[in-house]
């Protein structure tokens, strides 16, 4: 019998690319239920890959999440799928889980983005009760899981010792002929939506307020906030950085909209370096405490694998072991100043780091994750 996969993913389209690449050798076809915006962005990522896999797109337009879930399960009962993968489940969890109970004929798997939230039992309000009930059904129904950061594997095993779990990155490394370095200005990209709970933007502002004059003695600088800053917090951060542009040769780019994938990729590829001021200990959507890269998957890991750019990261952020020695780690402002001074004063420092990260990213190819896919899709 031909194996066919159906995927439900309405939020994190950037984490489906690697799964689709791997599916090319396992399934005769894949059907993806996805929002209209996410579909457009994901197609931008996979178009250069020229996949032989037959992909059917079922796109959520203006219908509600509830209506889209009903459509999803109606489609499954009218089709002949062998496998179902849940990419992201953020809305109407109990409705989804209740329908899932009827799919005993399918091999089920799921990507877990936040382990502590997935295991949490909360009763603060009606939504908490509903989601706690949903998670109990999911725990009983699903035996195979995928995480997006290597360190999450052991954490998940400790929380759910009877389950199978594997690490498959969101993206594989994007082939590129060469890195693009700015000739007249040094460009630093800070990726992600400009919000307080994910990244320490206050440290970014404070650092440049104090050290911008010294840094500009080496080279002109361009800071890119590569994510929507269309919030009161985002606008405050943007305004604070723009106030520093009265210094000659200092430029700031920020956006008041969600970036299209192609726009995001262009900004990322043209940057010289990434600064990822990730907050290690954070709270998830439901206020549950998470540890980035340990219990929660930061988007930075997916981006670094995909783009292969060296980065400045906080000490303690647990990246794939292949990236050891490829990035610069900091604990405080003094560390940051030493890192930027080293990079800006000697271009070979950045060139060597770029060489190392390109070598490290060579590991993230489909052939190195076929075993993980087999574990994810194995029969119970």
Tab-separated table of C-alpha atoms in Angstrom:
chain	number	residue	atom	x	y	z
A	1	UNK	CA	0.000	0.000	0.000
A	2	UNK	CA	1.254	3.473	-0.859
A	3	UNK	CA	2.091	5.623	2.139
A	4	UNK	CA	0.408	9.017	2.267
A	5	UNK	CA	0.949	11.784	4.826
A	6	UNK	CA	-1.373	14.588	5.901
A	7	UNK	CA	0.027	17.544	7.881
A	8	UNK	CA	-1.776	20.165	9.961
A	9	UNK	CA	0.311	23.339	10.298
A	10	UNK	CA	-1.242	26.784	10.620
A	11	UNK	CA	1.540	28.791	12.276
A	12	UNK	CA	5.206	27.760	11.981
A	13	UNK	CA	5.564	27.137	8.244
A	14	UNK	CA	9.358	27.529	8.540
A	15	UNK	CA	9.575	24.172	10.314
A	16	UNK	CA	8.005	22.093	7.534
A	17	UNK	CA	10.698	22.347	4.871
A	18	UNK	CA	13.014	19.613	6.201
A	19	UNK	CA	10.064	17.311	6.872
A	20	UNK	CA	8.885	17.681	3.268
A	21	UNK	CA	12.387	17.002	1.933
A	22	UNK	CA	12.614	13.809	3.975
A	23	UNK	CA	9.092	12.806	2.960
A	24	UNK	CA	10.144	12.703	-0.691
A	25	UNK	CA	11.643	9.233	-0.232
A	26	UNK	CA	8.994	7.900	2.160
A	27	UNK	CA	5.582	8.972	0.854
A	28	UNK	CA	3.881	8.918	-2.530
A	29	UNK	CA	2.186	12.206	-1.677
A	30	UNK	CA	1.703	14.701	1.140
A	31	UNK	CA	-1.283	16.930	1.835
A	32	UNK	CA	-0.687	20.070	3.900
A	33	UNK	CA	-3.468	21.959	5.682
A	34	UNK	CA	-2.100	25.473	6.145
A	35	UNK	CA	-3.080	29.156	6.260
A	36	UNK	CA	-2.944	31.216	3.089
A	37	UNK	CA	-0.056	33.393	4.313
A	38	UNK	CA	1.987	30.441	5.600
A	39	UNK	CA	1.439	28.531	2.358
A	40	UNK	CA	2.909	31.378	0.324
A	41	UNK	CA	5.959	31.641	2.587
A	42	UNK	CA	6.602	27.889	2.691
A	43	UNK	CA	6.361	27.605	-1.083
A	44	UNK	CA	9.033	30.299	-1.308
A	45	UNK	CA	11.356	28.134	0.825
A	46	UNK	CA	10.816	24.853	-1.009
A	47	UNK	CA	10.610	26.158	-4.594
A	48	UNK	CA	14.422	26.120	-5.127
A	49	UNK	CA	14.558	22.525	-3.837
A	50	UNK	CA	12.664	21.133	-6.873
A	51	UNK	CA	11.077	18.366	-4.801
A	52	UNK	CA	9.752	15.365	-6.711
A	53	UNK	CA	7.194	14.847	-3.953
A	54	UNK	CA	3.549	15.415	-4.868
A	55	UNK	CA	2.237	18.064	-2.461
A	56	UNK	CA	-1.459	18.922	-2.172
A	57	UNK	CA	-2.228	22.261	-0.516
A	58	UNK	CA	-5.439	22.834	1.417
A	59	UNK	CA	-5.446	26.494	2.333
A	60	UNK	CA	-7.351	28.198	5.133
A	61	UNK	CA	-8.850	31.393	3.811
A	62	UNK	CA	-11.365	33.432	5.768
A	63	UNK	CA	-12.955	30.496	7.563
A	64	UNK	CA	-12.502	30.182	11.309
A	65	UNK	CA	-9.993	27.853	12.955
A	66	UNK	CA	-12.904	25.698	14.133
A	67	UNK	CA	-14.291	25.377	10.601
A	68	UNK	CA	-10.837	24.576	9.233
A	69	UNK	CA	-10.391	21.792	11.810
A	70	UNK	CA	-13.748	20.286	10.847
A	71	UNK	CA	-12.673	20.441	7.184
A	72	UNK	CA	-9.384	18.750	8.082
A	73	UNK	CA	-11.014	15.744	9.703
A	74	UNK	CA	-13.753	15.426	7.077
A	75	UNK	CA	-11.015	15.267	4.459
A	76	UNK	CA	-9.135	12.566	6.381
A	77	UNK	CA	-12.194	10.325	6.715
A	78	UNK	CA	-12.826	10.643	2.977
A	79	UNK	CA	-9.214	9.825	2.031
A	80	UNK	CA	-6.712	7.005	2.384
A	81	UNK	CA	-3.862	8.424	4.458
A	82	UNK	CA	-1.476	6.256	6.443
A	83	UNK	CA	0.212	8.976	8.523
A	84	UNK	CA	-0.761	12.259	10.183
A	85	UNK	CA	1.651	14.860	11.541
A	86	UNK	CA	0.629	17.814	13.701
A	87	UNK	CA	3.030	20.706	13.181
A	88	UNK	CA	1.567	23.369	15.438
A	89	UNK	CA	-1.658	23.250	17.426
A	90	UNK	CA	-2.493	26.611	19.009
A	91	UNK	CA	-6.272	26.978	18.692
A	92	UNK	CA	-9.299	24.824	19.540
A	93	UNK	CA	-7.087	22.136	21.015
A	94	UNK	CA	-9.868	20.160	22.647
A	95	UNK	CA	-11.922	20.070	19.447
A	96	UNK	CA	-8.872	18.841	17.504
A	97	UNK	CA	-7.922	16.254	20.127
A	98	UNK	CA	-11.503	14.969	20.371
A	99	UNK	CA	-11.595	14.277	16.626
A	100	UNK	CA	-8.123	12.749	16.797
A	101	UNK	CA	-9.422	9.966	19.056
A	102	UNK	CA	-11.237	8.471	16.050
A	103	UNK	CA	-8.099	8.087	13.912
A	104	UNK	CA	-6.816	4.804	15.263
A	105	UNK	CA	-6.040	3.640	11.718
A	106	UNK	CA	-3.360	6.343	11.229
A	107	UNK	CA	0.209	6.572	12.485
A	108	UNK	CA	0.236	9.826	14.467
A	109	UNK	CA	3.177	12.130	15.200
A	110	UNK	CA	3.577	15.665	16.461
A	111	UNK	CA	6.112	18.481	16.686
A	112	UNK	CA	6.410	19.819	20.242
A	113	UNK	CA	7.573	23.422	20.453
A	114	UNK	CA	7.315	23.913	24.239
A	115	UNK	CA	7.782	20.854	26.439
A	116	UNK	CA	6.822	22.400	29.778
A	117	UNK	CA	3.599	23.760	28.318
A	118	UNK	CA	2.805	20.399	26.721
A	119	UNK	CA	3.120	18.584	30.052
A	120	UNK	CA	1.498	21.317	32.178
A	121	UNK	CA	-1.808	20.814	34.006
A	122	UNK	CA	-3.569	24.127	34.623
A	123	UNK	CA	-7.019	25.000	35.984
A	124	UNK	CA	-6.953	28.795	36.225
A	125	UNK	CA	-9.815	29.363	33.782
A	126	UNK	CA	-12.049	27.592	31.256
A	127	UNK	CA	-9.399	27.677	28.551
A	128	UNK	CA	-6.862	26.056	30.890
A	129	UNK	CA	-9.300	23.268	31.728
A	130	UNK	CA	-10.101	22.742	28.049
A	131	UNK	CA	-6.447	22.594	27.020
A	132	UNK	CA	-5.524	20.321	29.926
A	133	UNK	CA	-8.191	17.883	28.781
A	134	UNK	CA	-6.926	18.180	25.207
A	135	UNK	CA	-3.348	17.446	26.225
A	136	UNK	CA	-4.417	14.356	28.139
A	137	UNK	CA	-6.031	13.016	24.948
A	138	UNK	CA	-2.959	13.928	22.903
A	139	UNK	CA	-0.652	12.215	25.408
A	140	UNK	CA	-2.714	9.043	25.148
A	141	UNK	CA	-3.075	9.152	21.355
A	142	UNK	CA	0.392	10.129	20.159
A	143	UNK	CA	3.518	8.068	20.751
A	144	UNK	CA	5.991	9.693	18.323
A	145	UNK	CA	7.307	13.235	18.600
A	146	UNK	CA	9.662	15.633	16.886
A	147	UNK	CA	11.573	18.492	18.527
A	148	UNK	CA	13.454	21.327	16.840
A	149	UNK	CA	16.517	21.613	19.084
A	150	UNK	CA	18.887	18.735	20.000
A	151	UNK	CA	18.921	19.489	23.732
A	152	UNK	CA	15.137	19.138	23.814
A	153	UNK	CA	15.402	15.398	23.137
A	154	UNK	CA	16.667	14.463	26.607
A	155	UNK	CA	14.305	16.948	28.249
A	156	UNK	CA	11.354	15.388	26.466
A	157	UNK	CA	12.473	11.858	27.365
A	158	UNK	CA	12.608	12.822	31.045
A	159	UNK	CA	9.093	14.259	30.879
A	160	UNK	CA	7.615	11.455	28.735
A	161	UNK	CA	9.815	8.349	29.148
A	162	UNK	CA	7.371	6.037	27.353
A	163	UNK	CA	7.291	8.137	24.158
A	164	UNK	CA	9.558	8.174	21.110
A	165	UNK	CA	11.217	11.489	20.275
A	166	UNK	CA	13.707	12.671	17.663
A	167	UNK	CA	15.385	15.887	16.548
A	168	UNK	CA	14.679	16.969	12.979
A	169	UNK	CA	15.526	20.607	12.211
A	170	UNK	CA	12.982	22.953	10.725
A	171	UNK	CA	15.139	23.557	7.666
A	172	UNK	CA	18.190	21.990	6.131
A	173	UNK	CA	21.088	24.197	5.120
A	174	UNK	CA	20.324	26.427	2.160
A	175	UNK	CA	22.866	25.921	-0.646
A	176	UNK	CA	24.699	29.132	-1.497
A	177	UNK	CA	27.741	29.898	-3.629
A	178	UNK	CA	29.228	32.480	-1.312
A	179	UNK	CA	28.507	34.766	1.588
A	180	UNK	CA	27.623	38.354	0.791
A	181	UNK	CA	29.612	40.868	2.788
A	182	UNK	CA	28.862	44.576	2.770
A	183	UNK	CA	31.689	46.631	1.294
A	184	UNK	CA	31.039	50.013	2.834
A	185	UNK	CA	28.984	49.237	5.923
A	186	UNK	CA	28.946	46.441	8.522
A	187	UNK	CA	25.438	45.025	8.815
A	188	UNK	CA	24.088	43.351	11.953
A	189	UNK	CA	20.748	41.548	11.779
A	190	UNK	CA	18.624	40.877	14.859
A	191	UNK	CA	15.945	38.415	13.686
A	192	UNK	CA	12.451	37.931	15.048
A	193	UNK	CA	9.379	39.879	16.067
A	194	UNK	CA	10.373	42.795	18.289
A	195	UNK	CA	8.846	41.741	21.603
A	196	UNK	CA	10.080	41.738	25.168
A	197	UNK	CA	9.580	38.099	26.157
A	198	UNK	CA	11.735	36.482	23.445
A	199	UNK	CA	14.819	38.692	23.071
A	200	UNK	CA	16.614	41.223	25.245
A	201	UNK	CA	16.163	44.338	23.123
A	202	UNK	CA	16.806	46.582	26.107
A	203	UNK	CA	20.373	45.257	26.221
A	204	UNK	CA	20.729	46.038	22.509
A	205	UNK	CA	19.621	49.639	23.010
A	206	UNK	CA	21.721	50.171	26.132
A	207	UNK	CA	24.804	48.700	24.484
A	208	UNK	CA	24.650	50.934	21.437
A	209	UNK	CA	23.834	54.016	23.514
A	210	UNK	CA	27.100	53.607	25.385
A	211	UNK	CA	29.431	52.247	22.701
A	212	UNK	CA	28.200	53.508	19.343
A	213	UNK	CA	30.872	56.205	19.032
A	214	UNK	CA	33.693	53.746	19.680
A	215	UNK	CA	32.291	51.139	17.284
A	216	UNK	CA	31.908	53.673	14.485
A	217	UNK	CA	35.646	54.386	14.573
A	218	UNK	CA	36.091	51.009	12.847
A	219	UNK	CA	33.336	51.063	10.235
A	220	UNK	CA	29.858	52.426	9.457
A	221	UNK	CA	27.128	50.258	11.003
A	222	UNK	CA	23.677	49.178	9.895
A	223	UNK	CA	21.316	47.501	12.392
A	224	UNK	CA	18.368	45.524	10.981
A	225	UNK	CA	15.482	44.510	13.227
A	226	UNK	CA	14.201	41.686	10.990
A	227	UNK	CA	10.706	41.239	12.327
A	228	UNK	CA	7.561	43.232	12.894
A	229	UNK	CA	7.993	46.089	15.378
A	230	UNK	CA	4.330	47.062	15.126
A	231	UNK	CA	3.585	47.078	18.846
A	232	UNK	CA	4.023	49.636	21.610
A	233	UNK	CA	7.163	47.825	22.781
A	234	UNK	CA	8.497	47.454	19.247
A	235	UNK	CA	7.935	51.116	18.492
A	236	UNK	CA	9.701	52.143	21.710
A	237	UNK	CA	12.757	50.031	20.825
A	238	UNK	CA	12.794	51.313	17.265
A	239	UNK	CA	12.500	54.916	18.410
A	240	UNK	CA	15.327	54.482	20.921
A	241	UNK	CA	17.646	53.110	18.225
A	242	UNK	CA	16.623	55.749	15.693
A	243	UNK	CA	17.648	58.441	18.189
A	244	UNK	CA	21.199	57.161	17.837
A	245	UNK	CA	21.230	57.679	14.075
A	246	UNK	CA	22.225	61.310	14.552
A	247	UNK	CA	25.707	59.786	14.669
A	248	UNK	CA	27.231	59.795	11.221
A	249	UNK	CA	27.477	56.380	9.544
A	250	UNK	CA	24.915	54.680	11.800
A	251	UNK	CA	21.686	53.390	10.244
A	252	UNK	CA	18.711	51.454	11.630
A	253	UNK	CA	16.114	49.507	9.615
A	254	UNK	CA	12.862	48.391	11.226
A	255	UNK	CA	9.514	47.207	9.890
A	256	UNK	CA	5.916	47.758	10.911
A	257	UNK	CA	4.667	44.648	9.135
A	258	UNK	CA	5.258	40.898	9.089
A	259	UNK	CA	8.127	40.250	6.711
A	260	UNK	CA	7.540	38.162	3.623
A	261	UNK	CA	9.864	35.143	3.414
A	262	UNK	CA	11.756	36.480	0.401
A	263	UNK	CA	12.266	39.833	2.100
A	264	UNK	CA	13.468	38.113	5.266
A	265	UNK	CA	15.907	35.906	3.354
A	266	UNK	CA	17.347	38.868	1.455
A	267	UNK	CA	17.972	40.794	4.668
A	268	UNK	CA	19.537	37.754	6.337
A	269	UNK	CA	21.815	36.890	3.424
A	270	UNK	CA	23.124	40.446	3.041
A	271	UNK	CA	23.958	40.814	6.726
A	272	UNK	CA	27.523	40.306	7.889
A	273	UNK	CA	26.578	38.825	11.241
A	274	UNK	CA	23.620	37.849	13.402
A	275	UNK	CA	23.032	39.108	16.920
A	276	UNK	CA	20.541	36.813	18.671
A	277	UNK	CA	19.913	38.330	22.137
A	278	UNK	CA	17.722	35.359	23.086
A	279	UNK	CA	16.305	35.371	26.611
A	280	UNK	CA	17.164	31.948	28.039
A	281	UNK	CA	14.405	31.734	30.640
A	282	UNK	CA	11.070	32.863	29.272
A	283	UNK	CA	7.336	32.268	29.487
A	284	UNK	CA	5.260	30.595	26.807
A	285	UNK	CA	1.854	31.595	25.468
A	286	UNK	CA	0.071	30.298	28.566
A	287	UNK	CA	2.570	31.767	31.023
A	288	UNK	CA	4.413	28.473	31.593
A	289	UNK	CA	8.143	28.883	32.228
A	290	UNK	CA	10.365	27.565	29.443
A	291	UNK	CA	14.106	27.414	28.744
A	292	UNK	CA	15.051	28.317	25.205
A	293	UNK	CA	16.720	25.446	23.320
A	294	UNK	CA	16.128	23.100	26.296
A	295	UNK	CA	12.348	23.005	26.724
A	296	UNK	CA	11.414	25.473	23.983
A	297	UNK	CA	12.598	25.652	20.373
A	298	UNK	CA	14.018	29.076	19.443
A	299	UNK	CA	13.654	30.129	15.827
A	300	UNK	CA	17.322	31.096	15.836
A	301	UNK	CA	18.428	27.443	15.560
A	302	UNK	CA	16.302	26.900	12.457
A	303	UNK	CA	17.649	30.127	10.935
A	304	UNK	CA	21.288	29.360	11.677
A	305	UNK	CA	21.022	25.923	10.093
A	306	UNK	CA	19.251	27.402	7.071
A	307	UNK	CA	21.389	30.491	6.442
A	308	UNK	CA	24.728	29.423	7.923
A	309	UNK	CA	25.588	32.802	9.432
A	310	UNK	CA	27.899	33.167	12.447
A	311	UNK	CA	26.198	34.798	15.407
A	312	UNK	CA	26.653	36.586	18.695
A	313	UNK	CA	24.613	34.682	21.291
A	314	UNK	CA	24.101	34.680	25.068
A	315	UNK	CA	26.185	32.180	27.002
A	316	UNK	CA	24.144	29.108	27.913
A	317	UNK	CA	22.085	28.890	24.742
A	318	UNK	CA	22.391	25.197	23.842
A	319	UNK	CA	22.880	24.912	20.103
A	320	UNK	CA	23.513	21.772	18.019
A	321	UNK	CA	26.955	20.381	18.943
A	322	UNK	CA	28.110	20.896	15.342
A	323	UNK	CA	28.106	24.652	16.027
A	324	UNK	CA	30.648	24.507	18.856
A	325	UNK	CA	33.234	27.248	18.284
A	326	UNK	CA	31.307	28.840	15.418
A	327	UNK	CA	29.658	31.653	17.386
A	328	UNK	CA	30.632	34.277	19.957
A	329	UNK	CA	29.092	33.979	23.440
A	330	UNK	CA	28.536	36.811	25.907
A	331	UNK	CA	27.405	37.165	29.499
A	332	UNK	CA	27.465	40.936	29.876
A	333	UNK	CA	28.155	44.271	28.204
A	334	UNK	CA	31.927	43.936	28.547
A	335	UNK	CA	31.837	40.640	26.673
A	336	UNK	CA	29.807	42.255	23.919
A	337	UNK	CA	32.224	45.142	23.560
A	338	UNK	CA	35.192	42.755	23.311
A	339	UNK	CA	33.361	40.648	20.691
A	340	UNK	CA	32.366	43.586	18.499
A	341	UNK	CA	35.811	45.160	18.809
A	342	UNK	CA	37.468	41.902	17.753
A	343	UNK	CA	35.176	41.444	14.748
A	344	UNK	CA	35.207	45.043	13.537
A	345	UNK	CA	38.919	45.556	13.943
A	346	UNK	CA	39.958	42.426	12.051
A	347	UNK	CA	37.892	41.260	9.081
A	348	UNK	CA	39.649	37.885	9.029
A	349	UNK	CA	37.972	37.081	12.364
A	350	UNK	CA	34.568	37.122	10.699
A	351	UNK	CA	35.820	35.314	7.618
A	352	UNK	CA	37.138	32.449	9.755
A	353	UNK	CA	33.881	32.220	11.688
A	354	UNK	CA	31.939	32.127	8.413
A	355	UNK	CA	34.154	29.297	7.170
A	356	UNK	CA	33.540	27.278	10.345
A	357	UNK	CA	29.771	27.715	10.258
A	358	UNK	CA	29.623	26.680	6.601
A	359	UNK	CA	31.465	23.462	7.462
A	360	UNK	CA	29.170	22.844	10.435
A	361	UNK	CA	26.051	23.390	8.326
A	362	UNK	CA	27.146	20.704	5.880
A	363	UNK	CA	25.973	18.175	8.467
A	364	UNK	CA	22.372	19.348	8.157
A	365	UNK	CA	21.451	17.423	5.033
A	366	UNK	CA	18.587	15.021	4.482
A	367	UNK	CA	20.727	11.879	4.450
A	368	UNK	CA	21.780	12.499	8.057
A	369	UNK	CA	18.168	12.550	9.285
A	370	UNK	CA	16.562	9.600	7.515
A	371	UNK	CA	16.965	7.520	10.678
A	372	UNK	CA	15.217	10.216	12.703
A	373	UNK	CA	12.358	10.250	10.195
A	374	UNK	CA	12.027	6.468	10.414
A	375	UNK	CA	11.735	6.770	14.209
A	376	UNK	CA	9.144	9.507	13.874
A	377	UNK	CA	7.022	7.500	11.458
A	378	UNK	CA	7.544	4.034	12.931
A	379	UNK	CA	4.513	1.938	13.749
A	380	UNK	CA	3.519	1.716	17.408
